[in-house]
Tab-separated table of C-alpha atoms in Angstrom:
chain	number	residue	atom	x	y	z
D	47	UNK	CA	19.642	-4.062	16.510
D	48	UNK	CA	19.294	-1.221	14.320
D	49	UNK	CA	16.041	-2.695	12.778
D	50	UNK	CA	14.512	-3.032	16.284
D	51	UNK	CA	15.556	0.419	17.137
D	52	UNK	CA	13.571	1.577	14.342
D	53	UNK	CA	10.441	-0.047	15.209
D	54	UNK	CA	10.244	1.138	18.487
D	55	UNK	CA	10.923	4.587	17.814
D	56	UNK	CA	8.352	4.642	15.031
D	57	UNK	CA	5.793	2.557	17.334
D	58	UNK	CA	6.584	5.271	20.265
D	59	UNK	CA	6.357	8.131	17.631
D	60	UNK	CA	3.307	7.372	15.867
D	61	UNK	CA	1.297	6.905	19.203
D	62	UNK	CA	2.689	9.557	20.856
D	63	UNK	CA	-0.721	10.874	22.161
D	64	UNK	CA	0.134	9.608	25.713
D	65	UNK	CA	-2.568	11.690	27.415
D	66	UNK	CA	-5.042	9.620	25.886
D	67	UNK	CA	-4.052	6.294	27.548
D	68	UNK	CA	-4.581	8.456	30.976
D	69	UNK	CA	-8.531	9.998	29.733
D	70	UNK	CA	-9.760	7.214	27.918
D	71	UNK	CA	-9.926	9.024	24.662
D	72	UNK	CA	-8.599	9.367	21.438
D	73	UNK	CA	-6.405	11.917	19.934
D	74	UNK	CA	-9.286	14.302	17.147
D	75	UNK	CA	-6.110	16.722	16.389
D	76	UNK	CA	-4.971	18.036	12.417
D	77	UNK	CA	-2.372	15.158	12.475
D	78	UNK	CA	-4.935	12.600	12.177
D	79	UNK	CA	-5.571	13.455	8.736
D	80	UNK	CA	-2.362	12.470	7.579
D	81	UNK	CA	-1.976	8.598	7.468
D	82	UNK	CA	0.716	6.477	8.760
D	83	UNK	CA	2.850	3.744	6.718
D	84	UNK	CA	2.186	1.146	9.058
D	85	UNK	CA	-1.089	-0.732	9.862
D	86	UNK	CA	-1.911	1.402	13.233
D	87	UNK	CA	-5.349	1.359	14.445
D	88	UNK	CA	-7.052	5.113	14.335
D	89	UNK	CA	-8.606	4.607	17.534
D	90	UNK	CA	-5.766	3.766	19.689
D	91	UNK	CA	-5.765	6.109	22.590
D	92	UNK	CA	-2.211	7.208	21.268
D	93	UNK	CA	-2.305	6.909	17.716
D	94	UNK	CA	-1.737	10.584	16.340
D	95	UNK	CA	-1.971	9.727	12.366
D	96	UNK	CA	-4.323	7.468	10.733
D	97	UNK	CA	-4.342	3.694	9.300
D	98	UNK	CA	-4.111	3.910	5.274
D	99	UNK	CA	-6.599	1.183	5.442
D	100	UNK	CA	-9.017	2.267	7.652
D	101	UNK	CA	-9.032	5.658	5.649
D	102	UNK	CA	-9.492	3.758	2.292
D	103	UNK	CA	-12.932	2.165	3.867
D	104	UNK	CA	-13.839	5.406	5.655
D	105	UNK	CA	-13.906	7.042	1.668
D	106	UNK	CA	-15.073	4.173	0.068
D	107	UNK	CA	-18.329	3.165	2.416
D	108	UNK	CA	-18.871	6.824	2.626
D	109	UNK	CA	-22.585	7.764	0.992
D	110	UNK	CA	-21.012	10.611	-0.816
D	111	UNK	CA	-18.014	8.102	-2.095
D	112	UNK	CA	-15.435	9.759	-4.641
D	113	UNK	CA	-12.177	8.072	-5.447
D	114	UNK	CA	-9.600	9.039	-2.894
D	115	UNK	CA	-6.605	10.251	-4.903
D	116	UNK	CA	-4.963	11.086	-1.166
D	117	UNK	CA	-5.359	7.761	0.107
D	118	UNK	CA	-3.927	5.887	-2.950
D	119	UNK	CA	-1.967	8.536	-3.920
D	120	UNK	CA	-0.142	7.968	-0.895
D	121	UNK	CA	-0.266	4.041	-0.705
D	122	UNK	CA	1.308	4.094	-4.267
D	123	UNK	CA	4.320	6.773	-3.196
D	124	UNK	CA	5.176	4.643	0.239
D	125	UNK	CA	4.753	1.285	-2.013
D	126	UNK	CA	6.740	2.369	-4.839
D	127	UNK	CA	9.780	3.763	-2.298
D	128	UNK	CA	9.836	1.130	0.057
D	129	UNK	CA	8.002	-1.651	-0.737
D	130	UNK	CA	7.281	-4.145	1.996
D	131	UNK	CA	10.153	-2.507	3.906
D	132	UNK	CA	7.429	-0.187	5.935
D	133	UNK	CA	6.746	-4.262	7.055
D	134	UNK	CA	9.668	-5.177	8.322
D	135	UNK	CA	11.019	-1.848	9.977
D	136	UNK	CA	7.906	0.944	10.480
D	137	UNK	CA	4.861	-1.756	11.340
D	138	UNK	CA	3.676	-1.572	14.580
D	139	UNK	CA	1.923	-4.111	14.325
D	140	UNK	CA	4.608	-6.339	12.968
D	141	UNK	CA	6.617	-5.259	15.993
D	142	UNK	CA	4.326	-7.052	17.695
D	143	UNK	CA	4.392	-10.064	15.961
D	144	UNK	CA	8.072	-10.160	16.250
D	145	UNK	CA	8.406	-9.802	20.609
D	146	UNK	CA	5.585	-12.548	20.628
D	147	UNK	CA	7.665	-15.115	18.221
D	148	UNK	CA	10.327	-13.991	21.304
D	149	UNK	CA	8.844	-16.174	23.415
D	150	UNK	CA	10.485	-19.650	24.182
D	151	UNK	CA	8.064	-22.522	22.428
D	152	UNK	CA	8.228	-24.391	19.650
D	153	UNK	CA	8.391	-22.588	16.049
D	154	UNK	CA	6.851	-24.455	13.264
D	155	UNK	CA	8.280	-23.872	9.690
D	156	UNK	CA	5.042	-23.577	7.421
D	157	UNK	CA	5.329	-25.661	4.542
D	158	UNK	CA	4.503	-25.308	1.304
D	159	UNK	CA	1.160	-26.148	1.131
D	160	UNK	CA	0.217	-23.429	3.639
D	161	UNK	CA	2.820	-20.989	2.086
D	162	UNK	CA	-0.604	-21.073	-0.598
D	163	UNK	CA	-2.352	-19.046	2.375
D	164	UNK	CA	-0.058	-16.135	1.520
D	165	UNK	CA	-2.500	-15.450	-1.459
D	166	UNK	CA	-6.022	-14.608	1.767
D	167	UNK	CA	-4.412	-11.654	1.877
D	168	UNK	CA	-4.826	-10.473	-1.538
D	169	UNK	CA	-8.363	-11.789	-0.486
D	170	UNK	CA	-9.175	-9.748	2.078
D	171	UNK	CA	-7.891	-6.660	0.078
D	172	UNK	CA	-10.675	-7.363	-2.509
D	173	UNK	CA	-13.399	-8.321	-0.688
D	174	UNK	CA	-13.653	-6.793	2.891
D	175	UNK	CA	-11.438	-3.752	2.393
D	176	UNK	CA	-12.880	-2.861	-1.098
D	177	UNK	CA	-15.970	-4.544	-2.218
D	178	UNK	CA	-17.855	-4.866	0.763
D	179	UNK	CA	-17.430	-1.318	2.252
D	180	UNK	CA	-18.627	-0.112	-1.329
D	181	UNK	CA	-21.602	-2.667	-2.245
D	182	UNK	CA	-22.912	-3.652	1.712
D	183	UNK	CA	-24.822	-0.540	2.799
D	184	UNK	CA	-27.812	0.330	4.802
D	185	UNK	CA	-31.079	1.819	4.201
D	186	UNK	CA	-29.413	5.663	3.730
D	187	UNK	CA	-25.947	3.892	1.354
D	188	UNK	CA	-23.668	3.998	4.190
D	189	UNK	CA	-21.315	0.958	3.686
D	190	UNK	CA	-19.237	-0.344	6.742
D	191	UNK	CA	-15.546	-0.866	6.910
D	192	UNK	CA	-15.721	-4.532	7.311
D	193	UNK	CA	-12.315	-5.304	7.730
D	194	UNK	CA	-11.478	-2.927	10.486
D	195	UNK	CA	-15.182	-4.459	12.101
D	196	UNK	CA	-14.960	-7.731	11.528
D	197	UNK	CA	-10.978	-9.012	10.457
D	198	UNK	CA	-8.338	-6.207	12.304
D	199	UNK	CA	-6.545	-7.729	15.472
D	200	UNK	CA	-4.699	-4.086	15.678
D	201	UNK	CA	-7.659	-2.416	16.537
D	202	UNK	CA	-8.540	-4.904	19.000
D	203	UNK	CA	-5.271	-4.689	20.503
D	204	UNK	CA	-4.620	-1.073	20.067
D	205	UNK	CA	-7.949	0.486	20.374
D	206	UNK	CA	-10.846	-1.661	21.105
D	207	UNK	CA	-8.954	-3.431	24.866
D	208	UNK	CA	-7.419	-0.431	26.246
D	209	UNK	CA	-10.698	2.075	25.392
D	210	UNK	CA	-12.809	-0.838	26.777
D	211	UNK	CA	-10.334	-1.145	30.172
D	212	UNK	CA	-10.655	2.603	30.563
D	213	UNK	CA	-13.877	3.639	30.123
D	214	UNK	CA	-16.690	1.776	31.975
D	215	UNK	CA	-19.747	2.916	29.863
D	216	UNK	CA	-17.734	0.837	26.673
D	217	UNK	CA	-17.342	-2.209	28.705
D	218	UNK	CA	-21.166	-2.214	29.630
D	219	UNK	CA	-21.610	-1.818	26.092
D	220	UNK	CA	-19.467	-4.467	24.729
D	221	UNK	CA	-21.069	-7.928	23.100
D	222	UNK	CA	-20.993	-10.404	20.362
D	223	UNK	CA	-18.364	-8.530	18.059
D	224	UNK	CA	-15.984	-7.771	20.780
D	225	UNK	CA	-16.042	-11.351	21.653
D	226	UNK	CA	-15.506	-12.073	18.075
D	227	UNK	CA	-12.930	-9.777	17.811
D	228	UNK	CA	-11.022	-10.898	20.761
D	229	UNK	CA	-11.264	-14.529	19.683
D	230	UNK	CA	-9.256	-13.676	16.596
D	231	UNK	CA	-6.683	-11.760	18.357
D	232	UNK	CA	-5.924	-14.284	20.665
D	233	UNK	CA	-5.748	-16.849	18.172
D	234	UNK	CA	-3.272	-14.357	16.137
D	235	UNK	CA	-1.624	-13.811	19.078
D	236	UNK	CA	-1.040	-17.751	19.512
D	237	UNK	CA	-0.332	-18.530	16.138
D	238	UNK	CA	2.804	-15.461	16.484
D	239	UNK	CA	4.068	-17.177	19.182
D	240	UNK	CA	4.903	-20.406	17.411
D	241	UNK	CA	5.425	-18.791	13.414
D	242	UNK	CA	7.043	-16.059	12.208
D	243	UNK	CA	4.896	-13.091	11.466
D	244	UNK	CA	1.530	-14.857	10.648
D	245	UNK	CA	-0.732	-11.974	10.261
D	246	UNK	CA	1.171	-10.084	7.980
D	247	UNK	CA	2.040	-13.225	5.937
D	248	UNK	CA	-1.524	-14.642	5.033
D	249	UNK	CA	-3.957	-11.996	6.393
D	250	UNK	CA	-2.419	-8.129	6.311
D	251	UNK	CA	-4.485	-6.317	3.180
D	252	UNK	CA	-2.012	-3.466	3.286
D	253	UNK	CA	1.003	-5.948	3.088
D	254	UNK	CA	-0.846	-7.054	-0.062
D	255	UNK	CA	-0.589	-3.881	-1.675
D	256	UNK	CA	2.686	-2.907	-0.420
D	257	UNK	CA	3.779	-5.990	-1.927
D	258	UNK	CA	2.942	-5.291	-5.464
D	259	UNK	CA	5.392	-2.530	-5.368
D	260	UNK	CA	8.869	-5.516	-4.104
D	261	UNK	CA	9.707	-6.329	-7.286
D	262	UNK	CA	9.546	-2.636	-8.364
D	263	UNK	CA	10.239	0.104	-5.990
D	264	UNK	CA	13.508	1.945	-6.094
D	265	UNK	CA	14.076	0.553	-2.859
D	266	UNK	CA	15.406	-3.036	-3.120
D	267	UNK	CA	17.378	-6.022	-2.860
D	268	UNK	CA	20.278	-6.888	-5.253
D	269	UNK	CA	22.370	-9.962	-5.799
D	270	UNK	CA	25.922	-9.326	-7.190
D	271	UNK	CA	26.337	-12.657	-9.322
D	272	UNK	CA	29.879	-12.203	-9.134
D	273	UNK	CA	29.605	-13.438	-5.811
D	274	UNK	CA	27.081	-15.325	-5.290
D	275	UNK	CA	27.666	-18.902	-5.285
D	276	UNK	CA	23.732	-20.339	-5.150
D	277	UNK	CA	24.919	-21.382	-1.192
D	278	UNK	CA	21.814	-20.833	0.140
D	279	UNK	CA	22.742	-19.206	3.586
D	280	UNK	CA	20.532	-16.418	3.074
D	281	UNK	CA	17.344	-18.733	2.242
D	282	UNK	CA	18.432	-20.884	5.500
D	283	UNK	CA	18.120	-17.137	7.568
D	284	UNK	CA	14.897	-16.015	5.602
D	285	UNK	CA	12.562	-16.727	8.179
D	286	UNK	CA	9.435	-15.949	5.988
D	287	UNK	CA	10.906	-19.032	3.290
D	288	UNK	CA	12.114	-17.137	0.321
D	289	UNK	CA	14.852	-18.109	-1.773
D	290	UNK	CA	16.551	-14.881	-1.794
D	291	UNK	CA	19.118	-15.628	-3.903
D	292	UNK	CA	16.795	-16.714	-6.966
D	293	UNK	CA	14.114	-14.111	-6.063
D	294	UNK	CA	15.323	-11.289	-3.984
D	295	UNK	CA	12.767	-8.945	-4.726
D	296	UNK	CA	9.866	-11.485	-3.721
D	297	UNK	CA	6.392	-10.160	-2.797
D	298	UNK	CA	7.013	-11.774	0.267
D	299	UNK	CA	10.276	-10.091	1.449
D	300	UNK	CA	9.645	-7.338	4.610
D	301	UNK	CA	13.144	-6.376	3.744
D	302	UNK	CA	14.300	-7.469	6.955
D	303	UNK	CA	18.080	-7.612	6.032
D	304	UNK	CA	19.064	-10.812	7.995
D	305	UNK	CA	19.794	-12.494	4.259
D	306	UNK	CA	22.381	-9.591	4.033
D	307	UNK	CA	24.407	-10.409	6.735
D	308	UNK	CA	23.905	-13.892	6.453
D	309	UNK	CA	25.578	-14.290	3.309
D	310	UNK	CA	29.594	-15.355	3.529
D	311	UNK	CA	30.182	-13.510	0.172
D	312	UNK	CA	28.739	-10.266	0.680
D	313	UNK	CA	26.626	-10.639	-2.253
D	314	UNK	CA	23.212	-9.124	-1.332
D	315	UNK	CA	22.641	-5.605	-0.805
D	316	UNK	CA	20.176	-3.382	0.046
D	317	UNK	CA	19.870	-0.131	-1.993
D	318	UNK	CA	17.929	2.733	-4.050
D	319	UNK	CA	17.513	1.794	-7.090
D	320	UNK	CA	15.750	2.568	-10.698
D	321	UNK	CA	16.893	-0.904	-11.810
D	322	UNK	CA	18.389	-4.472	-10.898
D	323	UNK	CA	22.691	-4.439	-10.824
């Protein structure tokens, strides 16, 4: 409960803009050169900061590219707090995911072949966030931010439907790559319905980097092994297959806390820390 208090206050609070759901428009204020932690499309009516990933392709297709010490300055200070806890508590996006896996169907447990997907996103980082926006470019060397283009369900969701519903020259407008676009979010959309969190397990680039920072931010996961008996309760809970006991720092971990109170012994806890205990 306290989790999914969190994520809707920060969902609420990061697209607070509310008069732009009402024009049509999106918010052009200061705060929108600050990012956000969370993957939270720029051009959602509401949005009032930025997406670190859209920024990092905004720099890095720009014609006039320099390295953005802000934008991985500040990707490396979220990353090595929190790790992939800005996942599980501060992601819109993620949110998302979660109310749609809500909704009575059948949930399939991915097995361990596709658990291999988990390494696209690492993928995606590479190619369309990073090497493509720098190396694709026009005529002038202008890249394009071909993730956010071609890849992002959030800014379909966010920004591209509701800007398209409320302004009639932008649905006039609208062809090929908003039908593209839409095709992927629905079949995210589909896929959340049925497994836990699909999107940010195989296909999120800024879970990728967030995750390089688990097994070493000073936020973390500890097992006493004092108490732990091996009884795997808190694997059984893990709905994103880790073996928390053996690995509780995994990339994979959003730092959800269900292994915490799933354990009998009251061996895991959460905590700041330089070092493992």
């Amino acid at each position: 409960m306290k989790r999914r208090l969190v994520q809707i206050m920060t969902s609420i609070g990061i697209n607070g803009y509310f008069k732009g759901f009402l024009k049509g428009s999106i918010y052009k204020g200061d705060l929108k050169k600050i990012c956000v932690p969370g993957l939270n499309c720029y051009s959602c009516p509401g949005a009032l900061g930025s997406c670190p990933i859209g920024s990092l392709q905004a720099i890095i297709s720009d014609i006039k590219y320099k390295f953005s010490f802000y934008v991985v300055g500040f990707l490396m200070l979220i990353g090595g707090l929190l790790g992939r806890f800005v996942c599980g508590w501060l992601c819109p996006f993620g949110f998302i995911e979660e109310l749609l896996y809500k909704i009575p169907s059948p949930k399939f447990k991915v097995s361990k072949n596709l658990q291999k997907l988990k390494y696209l996103k690492y993928v995606i980082l590479i190619v369309f966030v990073i090497l493509l926006p720098m190396l694709w470019v026009d005529d002038i060397g202008i890249g394009s931010p071909t993730f956010c283009k071609y890849i992002c369900p959030v800014g379909t969701i966010e920004g591209g439907i509701p800007l398209v519903i409320l302004n009639e020259s932008l649905r006039s407008a609208v062809g090929f790559l908003f039908a593209w676009k839409l095709t992927l979010l629905i079949v995210i959309v589909i896929l959340s319905i049925v497994v836990f969190r699909p999107f940010c397990r195989f296909i999120c680039p800024l879970g990728a980097i967030y995750s390089l920072f688990n097994p070493i931010s000073i936020y973390r996961l500890n097992i006493d092994l004092n108490k732990c008996t091996q009884c795997g309760a808190c694997s059984k809970k893990c709905k994103l297959d880790i073996e928390v006991y053996k690995n509780p720092n995994s990339l994979e971990c959003i730092r959800c806390g269900e292994c915490i109170d799933s354990c009998p012994h009251n061996a895991i806890k959460s905590q700041f820390s330089l070092k493992n205990r």
